[in-house]
């Protein structure tokens, strides 16, 4: 596998898990949380899948394509370890879907990020909501692992249900 | 098509044209030129496809993954409008393949880039060499358009033979 192969696999897996979650959540109300805006590709896909829902985005700053920018009312800018807490105060436990791409190239930094952000996610979610994450959140007791679409390679993505 | 769909299509097309060019060029000697290193994904794919050839890379600076960095002897750093000329002096017309991802999000900047870089490419290539470009180089007389793999959507990529 070259890095070109790897990124194609990763993006296809991301699209597959998002599309599957949209079907699963068709009858589950609630808003959408996107942890990490980046260039806005995933945000663009989310607003296509969930055109009638509020999509709140968390990032340090807005660096996305100009046409993939949430309005200020749907942005939580700053360190996520802080904004996830203020968002829980403001929005309550009402998210139907959390998509969290929180890994880095650096393994140690990824572990620290998962340990600091993961425990803050359940307070934002409604029962039956889904978390999709590029990292394992198995350590979070309020989340139960659920099956991924059949085309996802093991370990590529992680999916959970908020109990 | 969302931006996520678009990038998946674009990267799959890139892989497909690179793989097809490697087969076509199996019996054509010559080195490889990569215009734009970026994060090094395509470079990584090229060195997998052409393990025994020199791969020269052009970019303003090295910003790739640490494990996707050419050695200094295979790097031409600086404005490509200058480094393509100095590379032609140093390497001669000996490239079998030029891969040029030279488009920007900004259409006007892309046109300027194509107009300034495109005419400098043929001097680097041997007869029968292939140019793969995300932009049309139809205006370059020394290049003749050739067929793309069947799975490439029209306009997604452009392929040429150096006459």
Coordinates of C-alpha atoms in Angstrom, one line a residue, chain A residues 1-5 7-8 11-12 14-15 18 41 44-45 48 65 67-68, chain B residues 1-5 7-8 11-12 14-15 18 41 44-45 48 65 67-68:
Chain A
X1 CA 0.0 0.0 0.0
X2 CA 1.4 3.4 -1.0
X3 CA 0.2 6.6 0.8
X4 CA -2.0 7.3 -2.2
X5 CA -3.7 3.9 -1.8
X7 CA -5.7 7.9 1.6
X8 CA -8.1 6.5 -1.0
X11 CA -11.7 8.5 2.5
X12 CA -13.9 5.8 1.0
X14 CA -15.2 7.7 5.8
X15 CA -17.9 8.1 3.2
X18 CA -21.2 8.5 7.1
X41 CA -14.8 18.0 2.8
X44 CA -19.8 19.2 2.9
X45 CA -20.7 15.5 2.9
X48 CA -25.6 16.8 2.0
X65 CA -12.7 26.0 1.3
X67 CA -17.9 27.4 0.2
X68 CA -17.6 24.9 3.1
Chain B
X1 CA -21.2 15.3 -5.7
X2 CA -19.9 16.5 -2.4
X3 CA -16.3 17.6 -2.0
X4 CA -15.6 14.2 -0.3
X5 CA -17.0 12.4 -3.4
X7 CA -11.6 14.1 -3.9
X8 CA -12.1 10.3 -3.9
X11 CA -7.4 10.5 -6.2
X12 CA -8.7 7.3 -7.8
X14 CA -4.7 9.9 -10.4
X15 CA -3.8 6.4 -9.3
X18 CA -0.2 6.6 -13.0
X41 CA 1.4 10.8 -1.5
X44 CA 5.3 7.6 -2.7
X45 CA 3.1 6.0 -5.4
X48 CA 6.5 2.2 -5.8
X65 CA 5.5 13.3 5.3
X67 CA 9.1 9.3 5.1
X68 CA 8.2 10.7 1.6

